[in-house]
Amino acid sequence: MKRVYNFNPGPATLPLEVLQEAQAEFLNFDNSGMSILEISHRAKPYEKIHNQTKADILELMGLGEDYEVLFIQGGASLQFSMVPLNFATKEKPGSYVLSGTFSSNAYKEAEILGVGKVAASTKDENFKRVPRQDELKIDKNSAYLHICNNNTIFGTEFHYIPETDGVPLFADMSSDFLSRPWDFKKFSLIYVGVQKNLGPAGVVVVVAKKSLIEKSLETLPTMLRYDTFYRKNSLYNTPPAFSIYMVGKVAAWIKNQGGLAEMAKRNSKKAETLYKAIDDSNGFYSGHADKDSRSFMNVTFRLPNEDLEKKFVAEALENNLSGVKGHRSVGGMRASIYNAMTLEGVETLADFMEKFRRQNS
Amino acid sequence: MKRVYNFNPGPATLPLEVLQEAQAEFLNFDNSGMSILEISHRAKPYEKIHNQTKADILELMGLGEDYEVLFIQGGASLQFSMVPLNFATKEKPGSYVLSGTFSSNAYKEAEILGVGKVAASTKDENFKRVPRQDELKIDKNSAYLHICNNNTIFGTEFHYIPETDGVPLFADMSSDFLSRPWDFKKFSLIYVGVQKNLGPAGVVVVVAKKSLIEKSLETLPTMLRYDTFYRKNSLYNTPPAFSIYMVGKVAAWIKNQGGLAEMAKRNSKKAETLYKAIDDSNGFYSGHADKDSRSFMNVTFRLPNEDLEKKFVAEALENNLSGVKGHRSVGGMRASIYNAMTLEGVETLADFMEKFRRQNS
């Protein structure tokens, strides 16, 4: 079977074992005589995986009964609006740390509603690092402090959890969720567009303190209220069942592999391999991110000129290395190396980088 | 392979050929070396099916370039809010025909915003029929008249297209879209939760006049503006690619089978078969819907008492007939017989109904 190393930022590579399992049972889910695509979301076999997926996510995060897992559609982009609609007001605004494109987009939605404040920004440095703790100006009257944990486009990641002095901490964790042990209890609300590290596009996993989401504003549209999802176990309307089913399989796979500690071990080995290839290249490759903000999920780097960058992308593809072109905001290359990317794939890329450098220096 | 006849109302049965095709290419989409679940939504092979799906839907509907197809998440339930948010105001409200649960839910969302009016309702008759043209009181100042084309729960369907005297006609067609030729040009906006007649849960197909959606209110959250989807070809953020891919396969299947005329032929034959079983039962089975409002998609009927209804459900399942229990709002039975339900499945159910009647009269 032809299979490439897929370094795309999302949708992204998934564990091959998980895909094979889904393929094998595609026509007959849980011996129901129907596909997972065809089964009622009110049927017991579906309910079982829906609830197991929630339980596995909480277990992996080390969270207890004071947190709830919700499945919502619309992508992280809809969360950018749901968060301020549900929690921020002009009197008690949401504070935002701007560390990249998606955190800026989140802030924009709060701005549209007139309820956003900026706590810190590294925009002037083209987001090559995340703000330090000492740079965060958190209005104590904020409804929340919002961060984006990992910045897919710029290849930077928070390696500390901000101290907020009592302000609830919210995070978009779309691109590094479940990639490492993390003190999730410090967060009041987390949302994750799953198509990077957790499954196929089509569902957002929200993990929130129950006390925060058990009652929402009655003036909000029903589908924009967190309590609609909380009260009905995310089954108020038909959920994106197949996406949830795949998320469940990936969560189970993470557990079987050894959980977040094992993911972190593999992910840091992979990231080190690529950053070493950059750092040992005598300047042929230059990383975009400052070293202490380097992402373990998205490795961004430039080559000496754009012609070489085009050549790199083309020759990488010939070597079975797909999706290494960077985002136009940064230029150059980006290798996304989420949980499901194998060390073998990363080593193949590192070897290619070294060979390419020698041939083109 | 075990395969049941699946009469569930949604998610619902899909064409077996389509499922087999998706299964066969599940690990290697379009020879890309990755699964359709893993491929970038910016990649050419994905773009091709995204655009082909749009084109096939418009072709099946007989619509031209003045209409656009959008792919949006959140289910029809989110459309219930997006429609009034985008188009209705207190001065120019949305008018609603209440013919069942989902049209009432749509109206409720307009009410939350204070922009809804009722044009007609058959609630007092437990929605056993859709309102007649002469019952519609359409405020000429309305932003739109909203109907639900087919009422899944009650088993009723519009068999006429309302005349609106210039008011734009909007319709939720979730449960009978592409089941018959229909003069779609009379509609300004149509939305479809695809999990009944068109694919797996996870995407809503919106078909709207371009002139209506090319510019939305700037005060709305980005993901609730139709122009966000229109301007970016439904690729503003990551779309639910797998659901769209499956919708594309089902649309192609409908074309290959002979289009909407052929679907209507099969669907009326199937509906006639079941309604005959009801009408010829000497009152053992009684249909919920008035005859001239009977749905060709969802056939609802009662038995003489609830004990027999329970027995019917249990014995049906033993006969490989799944999902025939009705919704609690109506009680009794409901057989959902969308495009993908075969005549063989319907005849098996009709035979079972006759046998059950003889044994229990």
XYZ file of C-alpha atoms in Angstrom:
722
model
C 0.000 0.000 0.000
C 1.275 3.436 -0.932
C 1.535 5.658 2.150
C 3.337 8.991 2.347
C 4.796 10.744 5.372
C 2.197 13.443 5.856
C 3.536 16.601 7.503
C 0.395 18.658 6.880
C -0.728 20.954 9.721
C -4.326 19.747 9.793
C -6.167 17.739 8.692
C -3.126 15.672 9.489
C -1.770 12.165 9.684
C -3.638 9.682 11.877
C -2.359 6.442 13.408
C -2.394 3.774 10.699
C -3.727 1.157 13.145
C -6.706 3.391 13.903
C -7.494 3.882 10.230
C -7.231 0.156 9.566
C -9.591 -0.633 12.433
C -12.155 1.887 11.187
C -11.877 0.514 7.673
C -12.389 -3.066 8.815
C -15.650 -2.288 10.622
C -16.835 0.392 8.176
C -19.791 -1.641 6.910
C -20.798 -3.277 10.171
C -20.313 -1.192 13.286
C -20.307 -3.181 16.520
C -22.128 -6.018 14.742
C -25.162 -3.747 14.295
C -25.641 -4.615 10.635
C -25.064 -0.995 9.692
C -22.204 1.429 9.214
C -21.184 3.857 11.950
C -22.347 6.451 9.387
C -25.875 5.027 9.433
C -26.536 4.281 13.069
C -28.892 6.408 15.139
C -27.239 8.745 17.621
C -29.894 7.522 20.082
C -28.863 3.865 19.698
C -27.008 2.140 22.542
C -23.915 1.108 20.526
C -23.381 4.732 19.548
C -24.066 6.034 23.039
C -21.425 3.643 24.360
C -18.640 5.084 22.230
C -19.856 8.658 22.798
C -19.557 8.239 26.561
C -16.361 6.166 26.427
C -14.698 8.856 24.340
C -15.592 11.477 26.947
C -14.301 9.288 29.771
C -11.024 8.481 27.988
C -10.325 12.154 27.303
C -10.860 13.096 30.961
C -8.731 10.159 32.082
C -5.867 11.130 29.780
C -6.088 14.703 31.078
C -6.185 13.565 34.701
C -9.400 15.472 35.304
C -12.264 14.486 37.570
C -15.995 14.911 37.819
C -15.869 18.677 38.079
C -15.064 18.823 34.359
C -17.299 18.000 31.404
C -16.435 17.065 27.814
C -18.626 18.551 25.075
C -18.708 17.829 21.348
C -19.551 20.912 19.284
C -19.453 21.637 15.565
C -18.210 24.705 13.716
C -14.488 24.385 14.376
C -12.357 26.385 16.767
C -13.466 29.384 14.686
C -16.982 29.118 16.110
C -15.506 28.811 19.613
C -13.792 32.156 19.006
C -17.315 33.608 19.133
C -19.014 31.246 21.570
C -16.469 32.031 24.266
C -17.082 35.804 24.425
C -20.814 35.420 23.733
C -21.143 33.149 26.761
C -18.702 34.725 29.179
C -17.595 38.264 28.351
C -19.404 41.579 28.701
C -18.381 45.180 28.223
C -18.080 45.445 32.022
C -16.179 42.177 32.376
C -14.271 41.689 29.132
C -12.236 38.744 27.912
C -8.450 39.268 27.923
C -6.402 37.827 25.097
C -2.772 36.896 24.649
C -1.931 37.370 20.979
C 0.744 34.858 20.009
C -0.228 34.028 16.438
C -2.932 33.989 13.791
C -5.556 31.960 15.630
C -5.299 33.784 18.951
C -5.613 37.017 16.974
C -8.688 35.649 15.222
C -10.155 34.710 18.595
C -9.577 38.253 19.810
C -11.195 39.680 16.660
C -14.445 37.908 17.471
C -14.443 39.401 20.964
C -13.764 42.784 19.364
C -16.786 42.432 17.050
C -18.848 42.075 20.219
C -16.972 44.916 21.904
C -15.839 42.729 24.800
C -12.137 42.040 24.102
C -8.911 43.317 25.691
C -5.303 42.562 24.782
C -3.160 41.223 27.644
C 0.008 40.790 25.581
C 1.131 40.465 21.982
C 4.236 39.427 20.077
C 2.861 40.583 16.738
C 5.648 43.153 16.327
C 8.113 40.279 16.272
C 6.070 38.344 13.691
C 5.008 35.986 16.467
C 8.408 34.298 16.673
C 7.824 33.637 20.386
C 5.019 33.489 22.913
C 4.846 36.289 25.507
C 6.606 35.692 28.819
C 4.749 35.647 32.115
C 6.204 39.023 33.061
C 4.746 40.566 29.895
C 1.140 39.565 30.605
C -0.985 42.522 31.660
C -4.055 40.782 32.969
C -6.943 43.038 33.928
C -8.174 41.501 37.194
C -11.709 42.300 36.152
C -11.445 39.999 33.097
C -13.989 37.235 32.583
C -11.092 35.070 31.413
C -7.575 35.089 30.034
C -7.454 33.411 26.625
C -4.319 31.842 25.195
C -3.569 29.664 22.200
C -1.365 26.890 23.565
C 0.465 26.134 20.355
C 0.701 28.318 17.286
C 0.484 26.054 14.256
C 1.457 28.666 11.718
C 4.454 30.183 13.523
C 5.694 27.012 15.201
C 5.692 28.322 18.748
C 4.248 26.785 21.891
C 3.640 27.748 25.490
C 6.053 25.844 27.725
C 4.614 27.413 30.861
C 1.066 27.808 32.103
C 0.288 31.470 32.771
C -0.399 32.525 36.351
C -3.584 34.581 36.204
C -4.147 35.665 39.805
C -7.647 34.244 39.916
C -8.808 35.084 36.405
C -10.153 31.888 34.751
C -7.723 30.547 32.169
C -9.147 29.542 28.773
C -7.130 27.920 26.003
C -7.373 26.956 22.386
C -5.398 23.693 22.401
C -6.247 22.630 18.862
C -2.714 21.845 17.828
C -1.088 20.300 20.862
C -3.897 18.674 22.840
C -2.891 15.368 24.426
C 0.654 15.678 23.117
C 2.224 15.894 26.622
C 1.263 15.807 30.308
C 0.011 19.267 31.219
C -1.611 20.625 34.349
C -5.055 20.827 32.821
C -6.619 21.616 36.195
C -5.262 25.131 35.883
C -7.604 25.703 32.938
C -11.303 26.489 33.250
C -12.145 25.950 29.583
C -10.213 24.266 26.792
C -11.311 23.810 23.207
C -9.785 21.719 20.494
C -10.497 21.538 16.784
C -9.622 17.856 16.533
C -8.227 17.737 12.994
C -4.633 18.173 14.070
C -3.823 15.797 16.866
C -7.011 13.902 17.578
C -9.095 12.915 14.588
C -10.644 13.981 11.294
C -12.163 17.449 10.866
C -15.751 17.890 11.966
C -15.883 18.223 15.722
C -14.520 20.438 18.468
C -13.815 18.907 21.864
C -14.554 21.353 24.670
C -13.414 20.489 28.190
C -14.762 22.866 30.810
C -15.481 23.182 34.488
C -19.092 22.136 34.974
C -19.743 25.142 37.191
C -18.940 27.379 34.229
C -21.285 25.808 31.694
C -24.286 24.518 33.597
C -26.341 27.646 32.944
C -26.032 29.950 29.941
C -27.695 33.183 28.914
C -31.248 32.612 27.727
C -30.959 35.382 25.182
C -28.367 33.427 23.185
C -29.284 31.217 20.236
C -29.713 27.659 21.506
C -26.776 26.229 19.564
C -24.409 28.896 20.896
C -25.161 28.149 24.551
C -22.729 25.785 26.274
C -25.505 24.542 28.544
C -27.400 23.183 25.530
C -24.546 20.743 25.034
C -23.909 20.165 28.722
C -27.498 19.358 29.663
C -28.084 17.010 26.743
C -24.725 15.207 26.813
C -23.915 16.840 23.442
C -26.944 15.095 21.966
C -29.348 18.020 21.721
C -29.209 17.595 17.960
C -27.500 14.989 15.813
C -23.795 15.060 16.702
C -21.043 14.562 14.118
C -20.999 10.909 15.083
C -18.267 9.664 12.783
C -15.796 12.356 13.877
C -16.515 11.577 17.523
C -16.097 7.853 16.861
C -12.667 8.509 15.312
C -11.663 10.769 18.212
C -12.615 7.915 20.519
C -10.385 5.524 18.613
C -7.467 7.946 18.717
C -7.925 8.569 22.454
C -7.941 4.804 23.045
C -4.819 4.492 20.902
C -3.038 7.129 23.016
C -3.986 5.203 26.159
C -2.744 1.943 24.689
C 0.544 3.511 23.640
C 1.224 4.620 27.206
C -0.682 7.871 27.627
C 0.571 11.436 27.609
C 3.947 10.660 29.182
C 4.776 8.337 26.299
C 3.421 10.868 23.753
C 5.669 13.553 25.254
C 8.683 11.241 25.106
C 8.123 10.484 21.437
C 7.214 14.051 20.540
C 10.282 15.565 22.153
C 12.527 13.006 20.454
C 10.929 13.897 17.108
C 11.158 17.648 17.702
C 14.798 17.373 18.845
C 15.658 15.453 15.691
C 14.362 18.230 13.444
C 15.633 21.148 15.496
C 19.052 19.485 15.528
C 18.947 19.273 11.743
C 18.254 23.023 11.694
C 20.793 23.989 14.339
C 23.578 21.840 12.857
C 23.113 23.188 9.329
C 25.589 26.089 9.604
C 22.753 28.518 8.928
C 21.467 26.781 5.779
C 18.223 26.194 7.671
C 17.046 28.919 10.034
C 14.228 28.341 12.503
C 11.461 30.930 12.694
C 10.714 30.467 16.395
C 12.906 31.661 19.253
C 14.495 28.628 20.876
C 12.612 28.830 24.152
C 9.273 29.097 22.336
C 9.890 26.285 19.871
C 6.862 24.103 19.235
C 7.064 20.335 19.623
C 4.231 20.018 17.093
C 5.064 22.361 14.208
C 8.676 22.952 13.213
C 9.050 26.060 11.041
C 12.205 26.989 9.151
C 13.475 28.950 6.196
C 16.073 28.149 3.552
C 18.597 30.629 2.099
C 16.204 31.759 -0.656
C 12.773 31.111 -2.106
C 14.051 29.207 -5.116
C 15.678 26.691 -2.813
C 12.491 26.530 -0.775
C 10.467 25.615 -3.865
C 13.052 23.022 -4.803
C 12.957 21.610 -1.263
C 9.172 21.135 -1.374
C 9.325 19.456 -4.772
C 12.175 17.095 -3.916
C 10.687 16.280 -0.527
C 7.537 15.093 -2.270
C 9.634 12.894 -4.569
C 11.003 11.376 -1.363
C 7.530 10.588 -0.042
C 7.555 13.585 2.338
C 4.290 15.463 1.841
C 2.932 18.744 3.218
C 6.181 20.464 4.241
C 5.412 23.848 2.678
C 5.030 26.554 5.302
C 2.227 29.067 5.713
C 2.569 32.304 3.731
C 2.716 34.326 7.004
C 6.093 32.769 7.771
C 7.218 31.414 4.429
C 9.632 28.529 4.063
C 8.897 25.136 5.534
C 6.748 23.688 8.257
C 6.836 20.095 9.412
C 3.857 19.182 11.560
C 4.781 16.247 13.734
C 1.711 15.484 15.819
C 1.264 12.348 17.936
C 0.582 10.146 14.930
C 3.721 11.107 13.011
C 6.243 8.328 13.496
C 9.876 8.812 14.473
C 10.702 6.978 11.254
C 8.911 9.713 9.289
C 10.789 12.428 11.144
C 14.142 10.719 10.674
C 13.421 10.335 6.967
C 12.776 14.086 6.798
C 15.919 14.904 8.813
C 18.019 12.698 6.519
C 16.497 14.391 3.496
C 17.260 17.821 4.991
C 20.895 16.903 5.462
C 21.188 15.484 1.943
C 19.473 18.520 0.434
C 21.757 20.863 2.349
C 24.869 19.104 1.130
C 23.671 19.183 -2.473
C 22.642 22.828 -2.376
C 25.153 24.622 -0.167
C -22.013 -9.806 5.653
C -24.755 -9.038 8.142
C -26.823 -6.051 6.992
C -30.191 -5.007 8.458
C -32.956 -2.999 6.844
C -32.446 0.310 8.608
C -35.626 2.407 8.934
C -34.100 4.958 11.297
C -35.058 8.604 10.680
C -31.494 9.958 10.665
C -28.658 9.144 10.704
C -30.123 6.720 8.218
C -29.335 4.048 5.701
C -26.904 4.935 2.915
C -26.456 3.235 -0.463
C -24.390 0.084 0.067
C -22.388 0.734 -3.129
C -21.359 4.137 -1.776
C -20.229 2.674 1.539
C -18.239 -0.033 -0.213
C -16.518 2.512 -2.427
C -15.574 4.671 0.581
C -14.305 1.630 2.444
C -12.156 0.490 -0.474
C -10.340 3.830 -0.742
C -10.345 4.607 2.994
C -6.571 4.298 3.387
C -5.538 5.826 0.101
C -7.731 8.612 -1.205
C -7.302 9.381 -4.895
C -3.901 7.677 -4.824
C -2.609 10.421 -2.490
C -1.004 7.980 -0.051
C -3.251 9.232 2.724
C -6.804 8.790 3.925
C -9.533 11.262 3.019
C -9.489 11.906 6.795
C -5.875 13.045 6.646
C -5.694 15.126 3.519
C -5.389 18.904 3.665
C -8.515 20.832 2.772
C -6.223 23.051 0.691
C -4.953 20.113 -1.390
C -6.074 19.756 -5.002
C -7.587 16.240 -4.689
C -9.825 17.495 -1.887
C -10.706 20.707 -3.712
C -11.794 18.626 -6.693
C -14.395 16.660 -4.753
C -15.497 19.777 -2.826
C -16.288 21.600 -6.065
C -17.677 18.543 -7.861
C -20.086 17.958 -4.981
C -21.360 21.532 -5.267
C -21.763 21.210 -9.025
C -23.594 17.875 -8.802
C -26.043 19.221 -6.227
C -26.889 22.239 -8.395
C -27.229 20.021 -11.465
C -29.596 17.633 -9.701
C -31.658 20.609 -8.530
C -31.723 22.154 -12.000
C -30.294 25.391 -10.671
C -27.917 27.756 -12.440
C -25.188 30.207 -11.601
C -27.421 32.513 -9.590
C -27.372 29.939 -6.764
C -24.497 28.936 -4.510
C -23.935 25.780 -2.449
C -22.418 26.233 1.013
C -21.181 23.650 3.501
C -21.774 24.690 7.118
C -21.492 22.851 10.425
C -23.817 22.843 13.414
C -26.778 20.988 11.966
C -30.098 22.410 10.843
C -30.417 23.545 14.469
C -27.731 26.176 13.926
C -29.476 27.258 10.708
C -32.584 27.908 12.801
C -30.564 30.781 14.306
C -28.392 31.789 11.354
C -31.445 32.432 9.191
C -33.080 35.060 11.434
C -29.704 36.502 12.521
C -28.810 37.156 8.893
C -32.158 38.153 7.434
C -34.837 39.123 9.956
C -35.269 42.276 12.024
C -37.997 43.526 14.304
C -39.183 45.758 11.456
C -38.984 43.016 8.850
C -39.569 39.750 10.707
C -39.345 36.177 9.484
C -42.685 34.405 8.994
C -42.940 30.747 9.908
C -45.270 27.932 8.950
C -45.452 25.569 11.918
C -46.029 22.057 10.635
C -44.056 19.980 13.131
C -41.283 19.885 15.702
C -38.430 21.224 13.616
C -40.335 24.129 12.060
C -41.462 25.028 15.592
C -37.852 24.884 16.773
C -36.855 27.145 13.895
C -39.536 29.620 14.925
C -38.373 29.481 18.557
C -34.927 30.719 17.564
C -36.474 33.678 15.734
C -38.572 34.329 18.831
C -35.452 34.411 21.050
C -34.239 37.227 18.795
C -37.676 38.851 18.792
C -37.986 38.643 15.008
C -40.457 35.793 14.387
C -44.093 35.709 13.224
C -46.386 32.727 12.735
C -47.968 32.460 9.283
C -49.857 29.229 9.965
C -49.846 26.284 12.351
C -51.396 22.853 12.575
C -50.216 22.297 16.123
C -53.817 22.007 17.400
C -54.215 18.912 15.226
C -50.952 17.384 16.504
C -49.380 18.260 13.168
C -51.230 15.522 11.289
C -51.162 17.650 8.145
C -49.320 20.608 6.664
C -51.258 23.876 6.356
C -53.041 24.524 3.070
C -52.189 27.478 0.853
C -55.443 29.227 1.820
C -54.462 29.038 5.503
C -51.146 30.869 5.103
C -51.284 34.398 6.455
C -48.103 35.869 5.053
C -47.219 39.339 6.245
C -46.069 41.067 3.049
C -43.426 42.857 5.073
C -41.750 39.564 6.025
C -38.062 39.046 5.310
C -38.947 35.490 4.337
C -41.504 32.732 4.681
C -39.962 29.658 6.304
C -41.336 26.157 5.844
C -40.118 22.685 6.725
C -40.652 20.680 3.564
C -41.049 17.297 5.228
C -41.826 16.636 8.864
C -39.767 13.633 9.909
C -41.481 13.105 13.239
C -45.098 13.406 12.117
C -44.714 11.861 8.680
C -46.151 14.754 6.700
C -44.793 16.524 3.648
C -45.572 19.558 1.531
C -46.945 18.437 -1.808
C -47.295 21.997 -3.022
C -44.892 24.930 -3.039
C -46.427 27.892 -1.205
C -47.205 31.008 -3.223
C -45.755 33.894 -1.237
C -46.642 36.976 -3.279
C -43.055 38.137 -3.489
C -41.850 37.188 -0.012
C -38.643 35.088 -0.341
C -39.320 31.424 0.364
C -36.905 29.621 2.708
C -37.084 25.899 3.474
C -35.583 23.321 5.769
C -35.390 20.330 3.408
C -33.372 18.086 5.701
C -35.589 15.058 5.310
C -36.681 15.053 1.675
C -33.925 16.829 -0.220
C -33.242 15.284 -3.649
C -36.007 12.733 -3.156
C -38.116 14.071 -6.067
C -38.057 16.738 -8.772
C -39.149 20.014 -7.211
C -39.233 23.549 -8.502
C -36.236 24.650 -6.461
C -36.115 27.980 -8.305
C -39.093 29.095 -6.248
C -36.898 28.989 -3.146
C -34.423 31.681 -2.147
C -32.681 29.657 0.549
C -32.725 25.947 1.329
C -30.840 24.161 4.082
C -30.355 20.481 4.641
C -28.925 18.548 7.563
C -27.550 15.781 5.374
C -27.875 12.847 7.767
C -31.238 11.732 6.440
C -31.154 11.561 2.692
C -27.694 12.644 1.669
C -24.836 11.457 3.861
C -23.504 10.957 7.367
C -24.098 13.572 10.078
C -21.675 16.475 10.223
C -22.529 18.966 7.520
C -25.419 21.151 6.417
C -25.837 21.880 2.733
C -27.169 25.388 2.149
C -28.337 26.332 -1.333
C -29.116 30.013 -1.672
C -29.461 32.783 -4.213
C -26.076 34.459 -4.461
C -27.671 37.888 -4.260
C -28.954 36.998 -0.797
C -25.660 35.877 0.733
C -22.933 37.906 -0.907
C -22.868 40.483 1.899
C -23.765 39.865 5.546
C -24.006 42.098 8.591
C -20.579 43.020 9.902
C -21.814 42.961 13.477
C -22.404 39.196 13.325
C -19.824 36.657 14.497
C -17.774 35.581 11.491
C -18.954 31.956 11.552
C -22.618 33.002 11.591
C -22.348 35.140 8.463
C -23.361 33.437 5.225
C -20.913 35.611 3.302
C -18.006 34.062 5.234
C -18.866 30.766 3.583
C -19.814 32.274 0.234
C -16.668 34.345 -0.246
C -14.306 31.548 0.761
C -16.016 28.680 -1.063
C -16.882 27.182 2.359
C -13.152 26.959 3.104
C -12.786 29.867 5.536
C -11.886 27.315 8.173
C -11.375 23.562 7.949
C -14.594 22.070 6.534
C -15.997 18.716 7.675
C -14.218 17.150 4.736
C -15.269 13.535 5.223
C -18.972 14.396 5.450
C -18.714 16.510 2.309
C -16.867 13.702 0.538
C -19.663 11.275 1.410
C -22.334 13.758 0.286
C -20.451 13.984 -2.993
C -20.539 10.216 -3.383
C -24.269 10.083 -2.644
C -25.000 12.917 -5.084
C -23.030 11.080 -7.771
C -24.942 7.902 -6.925
C -28.275 9.716 -7.393
C -27.098 10.987 -10.785
C -25.992 7.510 -11.829
C -29.291 5.999 -10.765
C -31.203 8.381 -13.008
C -31.545 11.583 -11.035
C -34.510 12.969 -9.147
C -37.145 11.594 -11.527
C -35.936 8.066 -10.834
C -35.703 8.764 -7.079
C -39.329 10.000 -7.122
C -40.456 6.894 -8.993
C -38.813 4.576 -6.485
C -39.861 6.632 -3.486
C -43.516 6.789 -4.479
C -43.571 3.042 -5.135
C -42.079 2.453 -1.670
C -44.474 4.860 0.037
C -47.492 3.389 -1.760
C -46.474 -0.072 -0.621
C -46.498 0.915 3.038
C -49.564 3.156 2.909
C -51.421 0.303 1.184
C -50.434 -2.017 4.031
C -51.928 0.527 6.427
C -55.081 1.265 4.415
C -55.827 -2.406 3.700
C -55.480 -3.461 7.357
C -59.119 -2.972 8.340
C -58.078 -0.398 10.890
C -55.420 -2.558 12.580
C -52.858 0.008 11.444
C -53.875 3.660 11.484
C -51.786 6.334 9.832
C -51.014 9.479 11.770
C -50.921 11.825 8.767
C -53.924 13.016 6.798
C -53.867 11.339 3.402
C -53.145 14.445 1.376
C -50.213 15.373 3.630
C -48.628 11.911 3.752
C -44.869 11.932 3.581
C -43.042 9.849 0.993
C -40.058 9.713 3.354
C -41.427 8.908 6.828
C -44.458 6.665 7.204
C -46.037 6.989 10.658
C -48.710 4.663 12.011
C -50.228 3.340 15.213
C -51.352 -0.136 16.240
C -54.476 -0.925 18.314
C -52.608 -0.583 21.617
C -49.170 0.055 23.085
C -48.528 -3.561 24.014
C -48.912 -4.554 20.405
C -46.675 -1.663 19.399
C -43.899 -2.931 21.664
C -44.353 -6.435 20.319
C -44.226 -5.109 16.750
C -40.897 -3.352 17.353
C -39.375 -6.460 18.961
C -40.540 -8.887 16.294
C -39.590 -6.521 13.490
C -36.034 -6.510 14.799
C -36.014 -10.324 14.830
C -36.944 -10.056 11.153
C -33.973 -7.794 10.407
C -36.145 -4.654 10.332
C -34.444 -2.049 12.496
C -35.445 1.428 13.657
C -39.241 1.251 13.216
C -40.163 2.721 16.605
C -41.883 6.088 16.244
C -41.091 9.337 18.002
C -42.758 9.858 21.377
C -44.651 12.912 20.018
C -46.688 10.588 17.794
C -46.172 7.185 19.365
C -46.434 3.947 17.423
C -44.274 3.249 14.410
C -42.297 5.211 11.893
C -40.620 3.758 8.844
C -38.146 6.143 7.253
C -37.698 5.218 3.622
C -35.242 7.698 2.180
C -33.592 7.378 -1.230
C -31.200 4.676 -0.060
C -33.873 2.357 1.352
C -34.481 -0.375 -1.186
C -37.885 -1.523 -2.420
C -36.873 -4.953 -1.175
C -36.546 -3.529 2.355
C -39.947 -1.876 2.135
C -41.603 -5.018 0.777
C -40.059 -7.038 3.580
C -41.572 -4.599 6.072
C -44.977 -4.653 4.332
C -44.976 -8.464 4.371
C -44.067 -8.429 8.037
C -46.881 -5.952 8.767
C -49.416 -8.220 7.080
C -48.150 -11.314 8.908
C -48.130 -9.489 12.234
C -51.657 -8.236 11.668
C -52.974 -11.722 10.915
C -51.304 -13.130 14.012
C -52.498 -10.377 16.324
C -55.993 -9.389 15.132
